PDB file of C-alpha atoms in Angstrom:
ATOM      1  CA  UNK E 227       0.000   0.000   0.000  1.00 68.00           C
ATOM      2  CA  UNK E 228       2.884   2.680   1.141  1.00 72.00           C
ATOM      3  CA  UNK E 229       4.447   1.903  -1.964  1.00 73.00           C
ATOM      4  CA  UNK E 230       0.999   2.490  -4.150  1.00 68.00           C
ATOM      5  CA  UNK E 231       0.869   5.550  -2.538  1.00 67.00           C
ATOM      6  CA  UNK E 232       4.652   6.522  -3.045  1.00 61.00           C
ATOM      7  CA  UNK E 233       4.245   5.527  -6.857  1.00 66.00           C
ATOM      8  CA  UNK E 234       1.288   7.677  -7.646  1.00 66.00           C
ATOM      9  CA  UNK E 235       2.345  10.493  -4.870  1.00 61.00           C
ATOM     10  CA  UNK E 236       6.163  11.165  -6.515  1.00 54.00           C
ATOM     11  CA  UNK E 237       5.217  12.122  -9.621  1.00 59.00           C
ATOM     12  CA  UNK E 238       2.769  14.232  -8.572  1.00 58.00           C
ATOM     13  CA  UNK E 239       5.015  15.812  -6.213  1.00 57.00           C
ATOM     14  CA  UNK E 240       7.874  16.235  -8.824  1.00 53.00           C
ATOM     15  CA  UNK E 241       4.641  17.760 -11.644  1.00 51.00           C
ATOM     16  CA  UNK E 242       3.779  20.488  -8.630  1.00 52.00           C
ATOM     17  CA  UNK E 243       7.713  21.383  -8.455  1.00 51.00           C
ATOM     18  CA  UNK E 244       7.675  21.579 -11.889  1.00 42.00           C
ATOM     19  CA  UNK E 245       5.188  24.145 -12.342  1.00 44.00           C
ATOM     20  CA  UNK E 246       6.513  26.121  -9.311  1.00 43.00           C
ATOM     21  CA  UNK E 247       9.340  26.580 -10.881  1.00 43.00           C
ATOM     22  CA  UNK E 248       8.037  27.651 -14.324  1.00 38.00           C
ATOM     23  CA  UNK E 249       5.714  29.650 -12.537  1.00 37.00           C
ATOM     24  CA  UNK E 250       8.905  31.747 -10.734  1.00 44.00           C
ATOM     25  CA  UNK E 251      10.557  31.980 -13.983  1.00 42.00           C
ATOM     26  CA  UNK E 252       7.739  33.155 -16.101  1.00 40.00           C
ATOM     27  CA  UNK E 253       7.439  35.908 -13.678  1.00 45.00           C
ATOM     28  CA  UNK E 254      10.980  36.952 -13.445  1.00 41.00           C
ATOM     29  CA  UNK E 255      10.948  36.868 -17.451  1.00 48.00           C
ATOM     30  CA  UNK E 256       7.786  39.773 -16.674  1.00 62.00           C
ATOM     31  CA  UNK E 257       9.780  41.659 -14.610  1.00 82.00           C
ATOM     32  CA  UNK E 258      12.399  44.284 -15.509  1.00 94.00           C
ATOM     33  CA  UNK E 259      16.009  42.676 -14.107  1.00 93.00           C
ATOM     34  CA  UNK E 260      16.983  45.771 -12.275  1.00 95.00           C
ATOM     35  CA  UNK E 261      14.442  47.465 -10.507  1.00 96.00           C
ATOM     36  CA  UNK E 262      11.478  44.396 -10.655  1.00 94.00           C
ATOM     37  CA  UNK E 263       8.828  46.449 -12.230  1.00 95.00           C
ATOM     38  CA  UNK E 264       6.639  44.919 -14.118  1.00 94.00           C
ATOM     39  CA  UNK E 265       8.162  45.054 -18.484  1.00 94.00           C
ATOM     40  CA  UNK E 266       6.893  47.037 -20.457  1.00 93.00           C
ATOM     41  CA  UNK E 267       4.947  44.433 -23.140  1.00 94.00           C
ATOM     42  CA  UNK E 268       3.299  42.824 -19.343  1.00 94.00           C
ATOM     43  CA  UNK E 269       2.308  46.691 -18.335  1.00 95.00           C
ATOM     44  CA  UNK E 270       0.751  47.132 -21.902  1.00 95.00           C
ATOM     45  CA  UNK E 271      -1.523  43.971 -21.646  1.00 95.00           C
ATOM     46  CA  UNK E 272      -2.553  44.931 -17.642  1.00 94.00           C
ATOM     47  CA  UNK E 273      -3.059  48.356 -18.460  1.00 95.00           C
ATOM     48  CA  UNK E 274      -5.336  47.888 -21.737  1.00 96.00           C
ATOM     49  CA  UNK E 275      -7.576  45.499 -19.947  1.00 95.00           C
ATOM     50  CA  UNK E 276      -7.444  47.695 -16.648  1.00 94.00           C
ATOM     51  CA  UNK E 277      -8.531  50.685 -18.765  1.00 94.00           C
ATOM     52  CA  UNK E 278     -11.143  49.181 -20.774  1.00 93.00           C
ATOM     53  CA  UNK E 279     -12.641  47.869 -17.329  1.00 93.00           C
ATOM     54  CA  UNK E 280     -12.491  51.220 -15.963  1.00 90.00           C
ATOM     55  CA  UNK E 281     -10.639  50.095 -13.277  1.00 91.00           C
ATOM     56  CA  UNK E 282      -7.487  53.483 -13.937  1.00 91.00           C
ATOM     57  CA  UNK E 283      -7.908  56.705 -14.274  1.00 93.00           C
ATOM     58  CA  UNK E 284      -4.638  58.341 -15.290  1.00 95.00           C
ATOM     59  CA  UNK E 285      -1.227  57.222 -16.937  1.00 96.00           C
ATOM     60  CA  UNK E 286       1.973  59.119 -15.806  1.00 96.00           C
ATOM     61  CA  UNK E 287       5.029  58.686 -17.329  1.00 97.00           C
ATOM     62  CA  UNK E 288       8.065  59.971 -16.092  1.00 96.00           C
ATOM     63  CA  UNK E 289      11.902  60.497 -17.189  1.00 95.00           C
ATOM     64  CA  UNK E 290      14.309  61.350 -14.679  1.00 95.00           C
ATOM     65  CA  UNK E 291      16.093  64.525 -15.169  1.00 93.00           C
ATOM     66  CA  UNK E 292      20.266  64.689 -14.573  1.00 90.00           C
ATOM     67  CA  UNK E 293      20.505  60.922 -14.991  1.00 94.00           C
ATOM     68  CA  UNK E 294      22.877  60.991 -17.706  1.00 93.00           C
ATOM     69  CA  UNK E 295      25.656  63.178 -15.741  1.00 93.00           C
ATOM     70  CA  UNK E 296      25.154  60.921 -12.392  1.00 94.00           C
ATOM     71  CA  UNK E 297      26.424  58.062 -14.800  1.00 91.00           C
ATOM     72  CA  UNK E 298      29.152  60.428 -16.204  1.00 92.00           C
ATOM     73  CA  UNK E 299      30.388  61.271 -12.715  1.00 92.00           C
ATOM     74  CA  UNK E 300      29.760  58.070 -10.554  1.00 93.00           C
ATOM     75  CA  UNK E 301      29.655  55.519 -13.096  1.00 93.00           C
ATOM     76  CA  UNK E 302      26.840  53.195 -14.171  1.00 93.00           C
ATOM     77  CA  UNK E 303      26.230  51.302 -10.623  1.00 95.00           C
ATOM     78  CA  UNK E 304      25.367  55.071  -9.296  1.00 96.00           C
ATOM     79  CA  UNK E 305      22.968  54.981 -12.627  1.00 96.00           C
ATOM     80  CA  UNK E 306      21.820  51.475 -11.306  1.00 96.00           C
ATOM     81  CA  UNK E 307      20.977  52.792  -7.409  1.00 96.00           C
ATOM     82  CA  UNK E 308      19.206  55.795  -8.571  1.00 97.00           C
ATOM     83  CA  UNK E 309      17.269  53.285 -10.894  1.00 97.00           C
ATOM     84  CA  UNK E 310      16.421  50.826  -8.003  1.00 97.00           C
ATOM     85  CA  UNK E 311      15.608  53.602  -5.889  1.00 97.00           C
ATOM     86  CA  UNK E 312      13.153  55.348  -8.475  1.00 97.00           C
ATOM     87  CA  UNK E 313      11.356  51.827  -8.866  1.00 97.00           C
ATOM     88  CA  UNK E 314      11.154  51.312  -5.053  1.00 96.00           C
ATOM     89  CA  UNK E 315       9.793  55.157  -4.287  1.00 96.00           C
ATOM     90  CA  UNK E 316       7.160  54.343  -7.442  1.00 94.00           C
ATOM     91  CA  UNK E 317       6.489  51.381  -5.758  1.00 92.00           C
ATOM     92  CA  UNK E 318       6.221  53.065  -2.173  1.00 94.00           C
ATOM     93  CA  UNK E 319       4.286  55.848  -2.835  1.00 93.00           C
ATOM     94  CA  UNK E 320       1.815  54.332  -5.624  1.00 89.00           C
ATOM     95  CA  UNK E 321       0.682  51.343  -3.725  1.00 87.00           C
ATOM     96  CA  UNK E 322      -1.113  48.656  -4.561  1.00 84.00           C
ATOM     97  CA  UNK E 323      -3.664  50.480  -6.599  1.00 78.00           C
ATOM     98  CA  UNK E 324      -1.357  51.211  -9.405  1.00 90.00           C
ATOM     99  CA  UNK E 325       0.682  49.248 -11.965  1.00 92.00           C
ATOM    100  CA  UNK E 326       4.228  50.755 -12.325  1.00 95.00           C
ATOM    101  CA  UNK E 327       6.593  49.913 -15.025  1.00 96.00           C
ATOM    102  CA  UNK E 328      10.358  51.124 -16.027  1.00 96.00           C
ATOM    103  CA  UNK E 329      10.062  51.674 -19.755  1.00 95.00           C
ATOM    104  CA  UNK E 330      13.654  51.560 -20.295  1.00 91.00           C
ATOM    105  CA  UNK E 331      16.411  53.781 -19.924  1.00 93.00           C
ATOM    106  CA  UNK E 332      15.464  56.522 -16.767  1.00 95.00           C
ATOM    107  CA  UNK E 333      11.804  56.444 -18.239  1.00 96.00           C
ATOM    108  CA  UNK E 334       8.907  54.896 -16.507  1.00 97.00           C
ATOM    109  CA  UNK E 335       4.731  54.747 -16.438  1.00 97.00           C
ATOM    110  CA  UNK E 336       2.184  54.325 -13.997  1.00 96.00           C
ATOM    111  CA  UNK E 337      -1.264  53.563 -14.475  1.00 95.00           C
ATOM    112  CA  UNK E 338      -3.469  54.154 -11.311  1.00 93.00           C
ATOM    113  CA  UNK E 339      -6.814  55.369  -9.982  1.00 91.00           C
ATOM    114  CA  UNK E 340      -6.479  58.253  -8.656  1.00 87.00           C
ATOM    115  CA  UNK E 341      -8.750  60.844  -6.634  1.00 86.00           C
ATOM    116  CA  UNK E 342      -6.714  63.971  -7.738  1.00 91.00           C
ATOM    117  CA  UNK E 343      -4.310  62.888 -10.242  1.00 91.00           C
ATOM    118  CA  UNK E 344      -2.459  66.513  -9.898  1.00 90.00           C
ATOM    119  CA  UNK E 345      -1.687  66.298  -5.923  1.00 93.00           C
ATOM    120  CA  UNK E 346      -0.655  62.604  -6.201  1.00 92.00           C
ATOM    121  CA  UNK E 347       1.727  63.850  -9.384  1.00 93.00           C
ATOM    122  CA  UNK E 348       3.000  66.979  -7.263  1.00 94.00           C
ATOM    123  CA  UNK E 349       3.689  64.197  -4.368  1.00 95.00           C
ATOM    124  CA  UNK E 350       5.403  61.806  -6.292  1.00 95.00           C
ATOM    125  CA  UNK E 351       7.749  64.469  -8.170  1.00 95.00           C
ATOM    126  CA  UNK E 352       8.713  65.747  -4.776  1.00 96.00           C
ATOM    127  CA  UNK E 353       9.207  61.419  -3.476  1.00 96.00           C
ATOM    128  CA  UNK E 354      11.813  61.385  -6.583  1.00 95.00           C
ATOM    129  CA  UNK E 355      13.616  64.434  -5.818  1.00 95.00           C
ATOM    130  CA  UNK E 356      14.645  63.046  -2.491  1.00 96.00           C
ATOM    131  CA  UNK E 357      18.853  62.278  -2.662  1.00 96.00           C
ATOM    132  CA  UNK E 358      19.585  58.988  -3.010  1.00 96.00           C
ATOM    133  CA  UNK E 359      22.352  57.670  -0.637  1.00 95.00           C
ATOM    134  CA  UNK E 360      25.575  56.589  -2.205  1.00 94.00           C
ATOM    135  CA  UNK E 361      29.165  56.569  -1.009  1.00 93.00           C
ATOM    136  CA  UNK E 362      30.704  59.482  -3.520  1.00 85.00           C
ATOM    137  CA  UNK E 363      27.822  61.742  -2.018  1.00 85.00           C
ATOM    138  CA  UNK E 364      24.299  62.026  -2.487  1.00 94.00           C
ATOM    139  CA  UNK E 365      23.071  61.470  -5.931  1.00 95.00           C
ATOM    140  CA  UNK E 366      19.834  63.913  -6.762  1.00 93.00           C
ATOM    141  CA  UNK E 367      17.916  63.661  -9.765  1.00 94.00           C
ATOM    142  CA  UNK E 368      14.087  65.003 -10.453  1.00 93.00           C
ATOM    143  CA  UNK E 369      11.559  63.738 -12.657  1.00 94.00           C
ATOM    144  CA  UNK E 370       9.913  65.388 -15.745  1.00 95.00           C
ATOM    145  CA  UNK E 371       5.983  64.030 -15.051  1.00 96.00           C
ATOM    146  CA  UNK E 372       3.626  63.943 -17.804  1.00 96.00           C
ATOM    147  CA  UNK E 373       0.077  62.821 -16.652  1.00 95.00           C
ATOM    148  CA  UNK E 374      -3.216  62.057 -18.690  1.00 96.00           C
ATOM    149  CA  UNK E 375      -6.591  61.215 -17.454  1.00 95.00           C
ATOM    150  CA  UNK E 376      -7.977  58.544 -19.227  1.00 95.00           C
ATOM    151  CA  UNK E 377     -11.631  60.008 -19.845  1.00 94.00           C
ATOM    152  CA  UNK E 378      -9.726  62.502 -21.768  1.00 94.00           C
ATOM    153  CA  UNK E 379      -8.827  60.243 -24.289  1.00 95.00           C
ATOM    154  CA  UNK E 380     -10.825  60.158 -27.794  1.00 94.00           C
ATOM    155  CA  UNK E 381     -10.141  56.222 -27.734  1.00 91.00           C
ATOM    156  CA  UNK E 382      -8.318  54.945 -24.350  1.00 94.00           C
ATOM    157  CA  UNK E 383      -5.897  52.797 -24.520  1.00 95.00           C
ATOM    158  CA  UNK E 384      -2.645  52.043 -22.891  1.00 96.00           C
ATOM    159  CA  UNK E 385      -0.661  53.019 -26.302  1.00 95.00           C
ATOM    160  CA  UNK E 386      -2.501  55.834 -26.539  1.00 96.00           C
ATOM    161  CA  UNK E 387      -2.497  57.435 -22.974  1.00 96.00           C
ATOM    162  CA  UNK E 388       1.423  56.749 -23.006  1.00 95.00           C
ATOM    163  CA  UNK E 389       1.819  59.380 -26.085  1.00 95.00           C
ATOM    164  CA  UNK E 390      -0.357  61.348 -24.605  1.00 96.00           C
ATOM    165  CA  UNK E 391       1.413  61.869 -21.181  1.00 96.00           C
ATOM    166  CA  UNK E 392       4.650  61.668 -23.459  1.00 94.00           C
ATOM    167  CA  UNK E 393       3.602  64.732 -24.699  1.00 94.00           C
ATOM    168  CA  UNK E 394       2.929  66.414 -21.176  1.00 93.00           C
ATOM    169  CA  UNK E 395       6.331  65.440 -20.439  1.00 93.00           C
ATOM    170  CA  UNK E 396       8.560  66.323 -22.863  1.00 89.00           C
ATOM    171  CA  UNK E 397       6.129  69.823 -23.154  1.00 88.00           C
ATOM    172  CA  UNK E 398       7.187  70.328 -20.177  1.00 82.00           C
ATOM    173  CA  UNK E 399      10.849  69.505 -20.296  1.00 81.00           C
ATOM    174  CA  UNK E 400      11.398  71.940 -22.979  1.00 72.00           C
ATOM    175  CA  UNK E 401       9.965  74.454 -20.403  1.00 60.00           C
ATOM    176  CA  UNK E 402      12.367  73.706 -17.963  1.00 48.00           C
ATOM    177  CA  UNK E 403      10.172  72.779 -15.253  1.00 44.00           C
ATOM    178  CA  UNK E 404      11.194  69.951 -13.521  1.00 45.00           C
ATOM    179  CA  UNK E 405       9.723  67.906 -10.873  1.00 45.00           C
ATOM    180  CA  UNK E 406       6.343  69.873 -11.450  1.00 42.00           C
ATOM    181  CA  UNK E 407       3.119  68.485 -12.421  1.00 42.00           C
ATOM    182  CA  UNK E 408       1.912  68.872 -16.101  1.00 38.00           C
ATOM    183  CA  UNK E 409      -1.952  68.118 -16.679  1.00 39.00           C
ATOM    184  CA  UNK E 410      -3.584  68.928 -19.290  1.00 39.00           C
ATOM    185  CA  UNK E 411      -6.510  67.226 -21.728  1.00 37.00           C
ATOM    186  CA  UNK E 412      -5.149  64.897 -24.037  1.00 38.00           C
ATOM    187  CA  UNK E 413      -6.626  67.450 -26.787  1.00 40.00           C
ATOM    188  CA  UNK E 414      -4.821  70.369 -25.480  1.00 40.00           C
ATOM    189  CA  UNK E 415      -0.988  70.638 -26.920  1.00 36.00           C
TER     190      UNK E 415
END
């Protein structure tokens, strides 16, 4: 009998370790290495079917300003903390009722339901602008924020409420104004 039971039970056991470990793997493979954000082709699916459910309200997308010369002057693992760091303040200050992503590069979206996208946007900018500790000194960087409310859309989408806060944000990097909030209709440019 114990060996009926060890016959039919070991395979079974070795099936369920099986798909725990494809299971771990296919999420690592939907998770960007560095900072583990959700990618970018994972956000797109979530977001489209969170959108069409009505279930988001905005999409920001963000691009950190004065990366490029914290990689010039402390090398790339300074790039890499300030990356991690972005990812975990995203993740700390958006909660669990929003899906962030890193893009690539310093850029990265959010998709999240929020009461008053601007204050939550003016919030965040000032979570990013916080130094982040490293041994050469404190590395500071800000965040250009473009932000798009969904009902503003003509037809929502994920695709199409990333260009539209793309937009916002490079608008408002050629103004110079970093770390503020820029909202406007996806109509208005």
């Amino acid at each position: 009998m114990i060996d009926a039971i060890l016959a039919a039970g070991l395979p079974a056991l070795a099936w369920a370790a099986h798909a725990g470990l494809l299971h771990r793997q296919l999420r690592a493979e939907r998770r960007d290495p560095l900072t583990g954000l959700t990618d970018r082709r994972t956000w797109m699916r979530r977001a489209d079917r969170l959108i069409r459910r009505g279930r988001a309200n905005t999409v920001l997308l963000l691009d950190l300003d004065d990366f490029k010369p914290v990689n010039d002057t402390f090398g790339h693992q300074a790039g890499d903390a300030v990356l991690v760091a972005t990812a975990a303040r995203l993740a700390d200050h958006c909660g669990p009722r929003a899906v962030a992503t890193r893009l690539g590069g310093d850029e990265f979206a959010v998709l999240l339901d929020a009461d008053d996208p601007e204050e939550f946007t003016a919030g965040l900018a000032r979570e990013l602008a916080r130094p982040v500790p490293w041994p050469g000194g404190p590395l500071r960087v800000s965040a250009s924020i473009g932000c798009v409310r969904i009902a503003d859309l003509e037809e929502p989408s994920a695709s199409e409420a990333l260009g539209a806060a793309d937009d916002r944000m490079y608008a408002k990097k050629g103004r110079g104004r970093r770390g503020r909030v820029s909202l406007q209709k996806a109509g208005a440019r």
